[in-house]
CSV table of C-alpha atoms in Angstrom, one decimal:
chain,number,residue,atom,x,y,z
A,288,MET,CA,-100.1,-6.2,13.3
A,289,ASN,CA,-98.7,-9.7,13.0
A,290,ALA,CA,-94.9,-10.0,13.0
A,291,LEU,CA,-93.2,-11.4,10.0
A,292,PRO,CA,-91.9,-15.0,10.4
A,293,GLN,CA,-88.3,-15.4,11.1
A,294,LYS,CA,-86.1,-16.5,8.2
A,295,LEU,CA,-84.7,-20.0,8.6
A,296,THR,CA,-81.1,-20.3,7.2
A,297,ILE,CA,-79.4,-23.6,6.8
A,298,GLY,CA,-76.0,-24.6,5.4
A,299,PHE,CA,-75.7,-28.1,4.1
A,300,ILE,CA,-72.5,-30.2,3.9
A,301,LEU,CA,-72.7,-33.3,1.8
A,302,ALA,CA,-70.3,-36.2,2.6
A,303,ARG,CA,-68.9,-38.4,-0.1
A,304,ALA,CA,-71.5,-41.1,-1.0
A,305,PHE,CA,-74.2,-39.2,0.9
A,306,THR,CA,-77.7,-40.4,1.0
A,307,LEU,CA,-79.7,-38.5,-1.6
A,308,SER,CA,-83.1,-39.2,-0.1
A,309,ALA,CA,-82.2,-37.8,3.3
A,310,PHE,CA,-80.8,-34.7,1.8
A,311,SER,CA,-83.7,-34.2,-0.7
A,312,LEU,CA,-86.4,-34.7,1.9
A,313,PHE,CA,-84.7,-32.3,4.3
A,314,VAL,CA,-84.1,-29.5,1.8
A,315,ASP,CA,-87.5,-29.9,0.0
A,316,THR,CA,-89.3,-29.6,3.3
A,317,ILE,CA,-87.5,-26.3,3.9
A,318,ARG,CA,-88.1,-25.2,0.3
A,319,LEU,CA,-91.8,-25.9,0.4
A,320,ALA,CA,-92.2,-24.2,3.8
A,321,SER,CA,-90.6,-21.1,2.3
A,322,ASP,CA,-92.5,-21.1,-1.0
A,323,GLU,CA,-95.4,-19.0,-2.1
A,324,LEU,CA,-97.6,-20.0,-5.1
A,325,ASP,CA,-95.3,-22.8,-6.2
A,326,HIS,CA,-92.6,-20.4,-7.3
A,327,SER,CA,-89.7,-22.2,-5.4
A,328,GLY,CA,-89.1,-18.9,-3.6
A,329,ARG,CA,-86.9,-18.3,-0.6
A,330,VAL,CA,-89.3,-16.1,1.2
A,331,THR,CA,-89.0,-17.4,4.8
A,332,ALA,CA,-86.0,-19.7,4.4
A,333,ASP,CA,-82.7,-19.8,2.7
A,334,TRP,CA,-80.1,-22.6,2.2
A,335,GLN,CA,-76.7,-23.3,0.6
A,336,VAL,CA,-74.8,-26.4,-0.1
A,337,MET,CA,-71.3,-25.7,1.0
A,338,SER,CA,-68.0,-27.3,0.2
A,339,SER,CA,-64.3,-26.7,0.2
A,340,SER,CA,-64.3,-26.9,-3.6
A,341,ARG,CA,-66.6,-26.6,-6.5
A,342,ASN,CA,-66.4,-30.3,-7.4
A,343,LEU,CA,-69.6,-32.2,-7.7
A,344,VAL,CA,-70.4,-34.4,-4.6
A,345,THR,CA,-71.6,-37.9,-5.7
A,346,SER,CA,-74.3,-39.5,-3.6
A,347,SER,CA,-74.5,-43.2,-2.8
A,348,CYS,CA,-76.9,-43.8,-5.7
A,349,GLY,CA,-74.5,-42.2,-8.2
A,350,ILE,CA,-76.3,-38.9,-8.7
A,351,SER,CA,-74.1,-35.8,-8.1
A,352,VAL,CA,-74.9,-32.5,-6.5
A,353,ALA,CA,-73.1,-29.2,-7.2
A,354,PRO,CA,-72.1,-27.1,-4.2
A,355,THR,CA,-73.6,-23.6,-4.3
A,356,SER,CA,-71.2,-21.9,-1.9
A,357,ALA,CA,-67.7,-22.0,-0.5
A,358,PHE,CA,-67.3,-22.1,3.3
A,359,VAL,CA,-68.4,-18.7,4.7
A,360,ASP,CA,-68.8,-17.3,8.2
A,361,PRO,CA,-70.8,-20.1,9.9
A,362,SER,CA,-72.7,-17.5,12.0
A,363,ARG,CA,-74.7,-16.6,8.8
A,364,PHE,CA,-76.6,-19.9,9.4
A,365,GLN,CA,-79.0,-20.9,12.1
A,366,TYR,CA,-78.0,-24.6,11.5
A,367,ILE,CA,-75.3,-26.4,9.7
A,368,VAL,CA,-76.5,-29.8,8.5
A,369,VAL,CA,-74.1,-32.6,7.6
A,370,VAL,CA,-75.6,-35.3,5.4
A,371,GLY,CA,-73.7,-38.6,5.6
A,372,GLY,CA,-74.1,-41.9,3.7
A,373,LEU,CA,-72.1,-45.0,3.2
A,374,LEU,CA,-69.7,-45.7,6.1
A,375,HIS,CA,-67.0,-47.5,4.2
A,376,ASP,CA,-65.2,-44.3,3.1
A,377,GLU,CA,-62.5,-43.5,5.7
A,378,ASN,CA,-62.5,-39.9,4.8
A,379,PRO,CA,-66.1,-38.8,4.0
A,380,VAL,CA,-65.2,-35.2,4.2
A,381,ASP,CA,-61.8,-33.4,3.9
A,382,ARG,CA,-59.8,-31.6,6.5
A,383,GLU,CA,-61.1,-28.1,5.6
A,384,THR,CA,-64.6,-29.3,6.2
A,385,ILE,CA,-63.7,-30.6,9.7
A,386,ASP,CA,-62.0,-27.3,10.5
A,387,PHE,CA,-65.1,-25.4,9.3
A,388,LEU,CA,-67.4,-27.6,11.6
A,389,LYS,CA,-65.2,-26.9,14.5
A,390,ARG,CA,-65.3,-23.1,13.8
A,391,ALA,CA,-69.1,-23.4,13.6
A,392,ALA,CA,-69.2,-25.2,17.0
A,393,ALA,CA,-67.0,-22.5,18.5
A,394,ALA,CA,-69.3,-19.9,17.2
A,395,LYS,CA,-72.2,-21.7,18.9
A,396,VAL,CA,-74.0,-22.5,15.6
A,397,PRO,CA,-76.1,-25.7,16.1
A,398,LEU,CA,-74.8,-28.7,14.1
A,399,ILE,CA,-77.0,-31.5,12.9
A,400,GLY,CA,-75.9,-34.9,11.6
A,401,VAL,CA,-78.4,-36.6,9.2
A,402,CYS,CA,-78.1,-40.3,8.4
A,403,THR,CA,-74.4,-41.0,9.2
A,404,GLY,CA,-73.5,-37.4,9.3
A,405,SER,CA,-73.5,-37.9,13.1
A,406,PHE,CA,-70.5,-40.1,12.6
A,407,ILE,CA,-68.7,-37.2,11.0
A,408,LEU,CA,-69.5,-34.9,13.8
A,409,ALA,CA,-68.5,-37.5,16.4
A,410,GLU,CA,-65.2,-38.1,14.5
A,411,ALA,CA,-64.5,-34.4,14.8
A,412,GLY,CA,-65.1,-34.6,18.6
A,413,LEU,CA,-68.3,-32.5,18.4
A,414,MET,CA,-70.8,-35.0,19.8
A,415,ARG,CA,-69.1,-36.2,23.0
A,416,TYR,CA,-71.3,-34.3,25.4
A,417,HIS,CA,-74.5,-34.7,23.3
A,418,GLN,CA,-76.8,-37.7,22.9
A,419,THR,CA,-76.6,-39.0,19.3
A,420,CYS,CA,-79.5,-40.7,17.6
A,421,VAL,CA,-78.5,-43.3,15.0
A,422,SER,CA,-80.2,-46.0,13.0
A,423,TRP,CA,-80.3,-49.5,14.6
A,424,LEU,CA,-78.2,-50.5,11.6
A,425,HIS,CA,-75.3,-48.4,12.8
A,426,ILE,CA,-75.5,-48.3,16.6
A,427,ASN,CA,-73.0,-51.1,17.2
A,428,GLU,CA,-70.5,-49.5,14.9
A,429,PHE,CA,-71.0,-46.1,16.5
A,430,ARG,CA,-70.4,-47.6,20.0
A,431,GLU,CA,-67.3,-49.3,18.8
A,432,ARG,CA,-65.9,-46.1,17.2
A,433,PHE,CA,-67.0,-43.6,19.9
A,434,PRO,CA,-67.3,-45.5,23.2
A,435,ASP,CA,-67.4,-42.3,25.2
A,436,ASN,CA,-70.3,-40.8,23.3
A,437,PRO,CA,-73.9,-41.3,24.5
A,438,VAL,CA,-76.0,-42.9,21.7
A,439,ARG,CA,-79.5,-44.2,21.2
A,440,ALA,CA,-81.4,-46.0,18.4
A,441,ASP,CA,-84.9,-45.9,19.8
A,442,CYS,CA,-86.1,-42.7,18.1
A,443,ILE,CA,-86.0,-41.1,14.7
A,444,PHE,CA,-84.2,-37.9,15.5
A,445,ASN,CA,-82.9,-36.0,18.5
A,446,LEU,CA,-82.2,-32.3,19.3
A,447,ASP,CA,-79.9,-32.0,22.2
A,448,ARG,CA,-79.0,-28.3,22.9
A,449,ARG,CA,-76.7,-27.2,20.0
A,450,ARG,CA,-76.5,-30.7,18.4
A,451,GLY,CA,-79.0,-32.6,16.4
A,452,SER,CA,-78.9,-36.1,14.9
A,453,CYS,CA,-81.3,-37.9,12.6
A,454,VAL,CA,-81.4,-41.5,11.4
A,455,GLY,CA,-82.1,-40.4,7.8
A,456,GLY,CA,-84.8,-41.6,5.4
A,457,THR,CA,-88.2,-40.1,5.8
A,458,SER,CA,-87.3,-38.9,9.3
A,459,ALA,CA,-85.2,-36.2,7.6
A,460,ALA,CA,-88.6,-34.6,6.6
A,461,ASP,CA,-89.8,-34.9,10.2
A,462,MET,CA,-86.8,-33.2,11.6
A,463,ALA,CA,-86.9,-30.4,9.0
A,464,ALA,CA,-90.6,-29.9,9.7
A,465,THR,CA,-89.8,-29.4,13.4
A,466,LEU,CA,-87.3,-26.7,12.5
A,467,VAL,CA,-89.8,-25.1,10.2
A,468,ARG,CA,-92.4,-25.1,13.0
A,469,ARG,CA,-89.9,-23.7,15.5
A,470,HIS,CA,-88.5,-20.9,13.3
A,471,ILE,CA,-91.1,-20.0,10.8
A,472,SER,CA,-94.7,-21.2,11.6
A,473,SER,CA,-97.0,-24.1,12.0
A,474,ARG,CA,-98.8,-23.0,8.8
A,475,ALA,CA,-95.5,-23.2,6.9
A,476,GLU,CA,-94.9,-26.7,8.2
A,477,ARG,CA,-98.4,-27.8,7.3
A,478,ASN,CA,-98.0,-26.3,3.8
A,479,ALA,CA,-94.8,-28.2,3.2
A,480,LEU,CA,-96.1,-31.5,4.5
A,481,GLU,CA,-99.2,-31.3,2.4
A,482,VAL,CA,-97.3,-30.8,-0.8
A,483,LEU,CA,-95.0,-33.8,0.2
A,484,GLN,CA,-98.2,-35.9,0.8
A,485,ILE,CA,-97.2,-36.4,4.4
A,486,ASP,CA,-100.2,-36.4,6.8
A,487,GLN,CA,-98.3,-35.0,9.7
A,488,ALA,CA,-94.7,-34.8,11.1
A,489,ARG,CA,-93.7,-37.5,13.5
A,490,PRO,CA,-92.3,-36.3,16.8
A,491,SER,CA,-88.6,-36.8,17.7
A,492,ALA,CA,-89.5,-39.6,20.1
A,493,HIS,CA,-91.3,-41.6,17.5
A,494,ILE,CA,-89.9,-45.2,17.7
A,495,GLN,CA,-87.7,-46.3,14.8
A,496,PRO,CA,-89.2,-49.0,12.6
A,497,ARG,CA,-88.4,-52.3,14.3
A,498,ARG,CA,-84.9,-53.7,13.8
A,499,PRO,CA,-84.7,-57.4,12.9
A,500,LEU,CA,-84.8,-59.6,16.0
A,501,PHE,CA,-82.0,-61.9,14.7
A,502,ASN,CA,-79.5,-59.1,15.1
A,503,ASP,CA,-79.6,-59.6,18.9
A,504,PHE,CA,-78.1,-63.1,18.9
A,505,SER,CA,-74.7,-64.5,17.9
A,506,ASN,CA,-75.5,-68.2,17.6
A,507,ILE,CA,-75.7,-68.8,13.9
A,508,HIS,CA,-78.5,-71.4,14.1
A,509,VAL,CA,-80.7,-69.1,16.2
A,510,LYS,CA,-80.0,-66.1,13.9
A,511,ILE,CA,-80.9,-68.1,10.8
A,512,ALA,CA,-84.0,-69.6,12.5
A,513,LEU,CA,-85.3,-66.1,13.6
A,514,MET,CA,-84.6,-64.7,10.2
A,515,THR,CA,-86.5,-67.5,8.6
A,516,MET,CA,-89.4,-67.1,11.0
A,517,GLU,CA,-89.7,-63.3,10.2
A,518,GLN,CA,-89.7,-64.1,6.5
A,519,ASN,CA,-92.4,-66.8,6.8
A,520,LEU,CA,-95.0,-65.3,9.1
A,521,ASP,CA,-97.8,-67.2,7.4
A,522,GLY,CA,-96.5,-70.3,9.0
A,523,MET,CA,-94.1,-73.3,8.7
A,524,THR,CA,-93.5,-76.3,10.9
A,525,ILE,CA,-90.6,-76.5,13.3
A,526,GLU,CA,-89.5,-79.7,11.5
A,527,ASP,CA,-89.3,-77.8,8.2
A,528,LEU,CA,-87.5,-74.9,9.9
A,529,ALA,CA,-84.9,-77.3,11.4
A,530,ALA,CA,-84.4,-79.0,8.1
A,531,ARG,CA,-83.9,-75.7,6.3
A,532,ILE,CA,-81.2,-74.8,8.8
A,533,GLY,CA,-79.6,-78.3,8.6
A,534,VAL,CA,-80.1,-79.5,12.2
A,535,SER,CA,-82.5,-81.8,13.9
A,536,ARG,CA,-85.6,-80.5,15.7
A,537,ARG,CA,-84.1,-81.6,19.0
A,538,GLN,CA,-80.9,-79.7,18.3
A,539,LEU,CA,-82.8,-76.6,17.3
A,540,GLU,CA,-85.0,-76.7,20.4
A,541,ARG,CA,-82.0,-77.2,22.7
A,542,VAL,CA,-80.0,-74.2,21.3
A,543,PHE,CA,-83.1,-72.0,21.3
A,544,ILE,CA,-83.9,-72.6,24.9
A,545,GLU,CA,-80.2,-72.1,25.9
A,546,THR,CA,-80.0,-68.9,23.8
A,547,THR,CA,-83.4,-67.2,24.1
A,548,GLY,CA,-85.1,-69.0,27.0
A,549,LEU,CA,-87.9,-70.0,24.7
A,550,SER,CA,-88.7,-73.0,22.5
A,551,PRO,CA,-88.7,-72.4,18.7
A,552,ALA,CA,-92.5,-72.8,18.6
A,553,ARG,CA,-93.1,-70.3,21.3
A,554,ALA,CA,-90.7,-67.8,19.8
A,555,PHE,CA,-92.3,-68.2,16.4
A,556,LYS,CA,-95.8,-67.6,17.9
A,557,ARG,CA,-94.6,-64.5,19.7
A,558,ILE,CA,-93.0,-63.1,16.5
A,559,ARG,CA,-96.2,-63.7,14.5
A,560,MET,CA,-98.4,-62.1,17.2
A,561,ASP,CA,-95.9,-59.2,17.5
A,562,TYR,CA,-96.3,-58.6,13.8
A,563,ALA,CA,-100.1,-58.8,14.2
A,564,LYS,CA,-100.0,-56.3,17.0
A,565,ARG,CA,-98.1,-53.8,14.9
A,566,MET,CA,-100.7,-54.3,12.1
A,567,ILE,CA,-103.6,-53.8,14.5
A,568,SER,CA,-102.0,-50.7,16.0
A,569,LYS,CA,-100.8,-49.0,12.8
A,570,THR,CA,-103.2,-50.1,10.0
A,571,ARG,CA,-106.9,-50.4,9.3
A,572,ALA,CA,-106.6,-54.1,8.3
A,573,SER,CA,-109.4,-56.2,9.6
A,574,ASN,CA,-108.9,-59.0,12.1
A,575,ILE,CA,-109.3,-61.6,9.4
A,576,GLU,CA,-106.8,-59.9,7.1
A,577,VAL,CA,-104.3,-59.8,10.0
A,578,ALA,CA,-105.0,-63.4,10.8
A,579,LEU,CA,-104.3,-64.6,7.3
A,580,GLU,CA,-101.0,-62.6,7.3
A,581,VAL,CA,-99.8,-64.6,10.3
A,582,GLY,CA,-101.0,-68.0,9.0
A,583,LEU,CA,-104.3,-68.3,11.0
A,584,LYS,CA,-107.4,-69.2,9.0
A,585,ASN,CA,-110.2,-67.6,11.0
A,586,ALA,CA,-110.7,-64.5,13.2
A,587,SER,CA,-111.8,-66.4,16.3
A,588,HIS,CA,-108.6,-68.5,16.4
A,589,PHE,CA,-106.6,-65.3,15.8
A,590,THR,CA,-108.3,-63.5,18.7
A,591,ARG,CA,-107.7,-66.3,21.1
A,592,SER,CA,-104.0,-66.6,20.2
A,593,PHE,CA,-103.5,-62.8,20.3
A,594,LYS,CA,-105.0,-62.5,23.7
A,595,ARG,CA,-102.9,-65.4,25.1
A,596,VAL,CA,-99.8,-63.5,24.0
A,597,HIS,CA,-100.7,-59.9,24.7
A,598,GLY,CA,-103.3,-60.2,27.4
A,599,GLN,CA,-105.8,-58.1,25.3
A,600,THR,CA,-108.0,-58.8,22.3
A,601,PRO,CA,-107.2,-57.1,19.0
A,602,SER,CA,-110.2,-54.8,19.5
A,603,GLN,CA,-108.8,-53.6,22.8
A,604,VAL,CA,-105.5,-52.9,21.3
A,605,ARG,CA,-106.7,-51.3,18.1
A,606,GLY,CA,-106.2,-47.6,18.1
A,607,SER,CA,-104.9,-47.4,21.6
A,608,PHE,CA,-101.9,-45.1,22.2
A,609,GLY,CA,-98.7,-47.0,22.8
A,610,ALA,CA,-100.1,-50.2,21.4
A,611,SER,CA,-97.0,-50.8,19.3
A,612,ASP,CA,-94.9,-51.9,22.2
A,613,ILE,CA,-93.4,-55.1,20.9
A,614,ALA,CA,-94.0,-58.5,22.3
A,615,ASP,CA,-90.6,-59.9,21.4
A,616,SER,CA,-89.1,-58.1,24.4
A,617,GLU,CA,-89.3,-61.5,26.1
A,618,ILE,CA,-87.0,-62.9,23.5
A,619,ARG,CA,-84.7,-59.9,23.4
A,620,ALA,CA,-84.3,-60.0,27.2
A,621,HIS,CA,-82.1,-63.1,26.8
A,622,ALA,CA,-79.9,-61.5,24.2
A,623,PRO,CA,-76.3,-60.8,25.3
């Protein structure tokens, strides 16, 4: 006789200006995993939105959510999930919420920070001995605010003993699916993802979508030039690029070599071929479609340029595991 699946219980805490998409994807993955016959039942999972008051909590997009429970014994939940949002609010949660999180930690209930919810846990001193996963958008601020806390921005979520962290967005569904698989069943996970029109859950180590290259450099001319390159992958001359920035070509080449170790032309080529490699690795676009995207007019020219940069032809890269390793690491290596 098959054992009944374990019931997954989660308590949510929503910060002021929380990210609605992260919360909704997380909770709907749990709901759909627990559902039978589209009745929105709570057969194999249950959840509550907890707060110190019954006041509505307003998300960053202006839509408000009503709490469903006051703070209760944290041991009633298998996980407490804190959903953060905008970072400009100095007090995203109140003192009672922080006290509750500390009680949960003392009771050894796993705590998860979604989006910037990890900042709330860190501010409470609850992430110091656990590795925190944050978005590349927020890693510098996290390091400045919590210099003693280990942090990473190379994956979409992380489960480290009794702490979890997730960058938010669609990765909230990936993390929730992992919990469903762990505590309910693979079938429940599959059912939830099928209804959400998600082919399969990404693993925790899945690399975050690439952060803009220009974030790595402080020189304003290099930053603007790299930003412009990434916005004009179909091509532009270095003369036009320099004119748009307001410097001469010679000045731009000098500052580029001093800052990145590459000429503007070489950096631009690598950025375009990096984008091409991601398209080859992650989409079904043909070689000529990718070539046109990066400003090359025929497939043979594209293949030669691609191989000179990556050491492989597009056909050799296409579909190979790990093919999304980015080529612009040569540029990033010179960043301070």
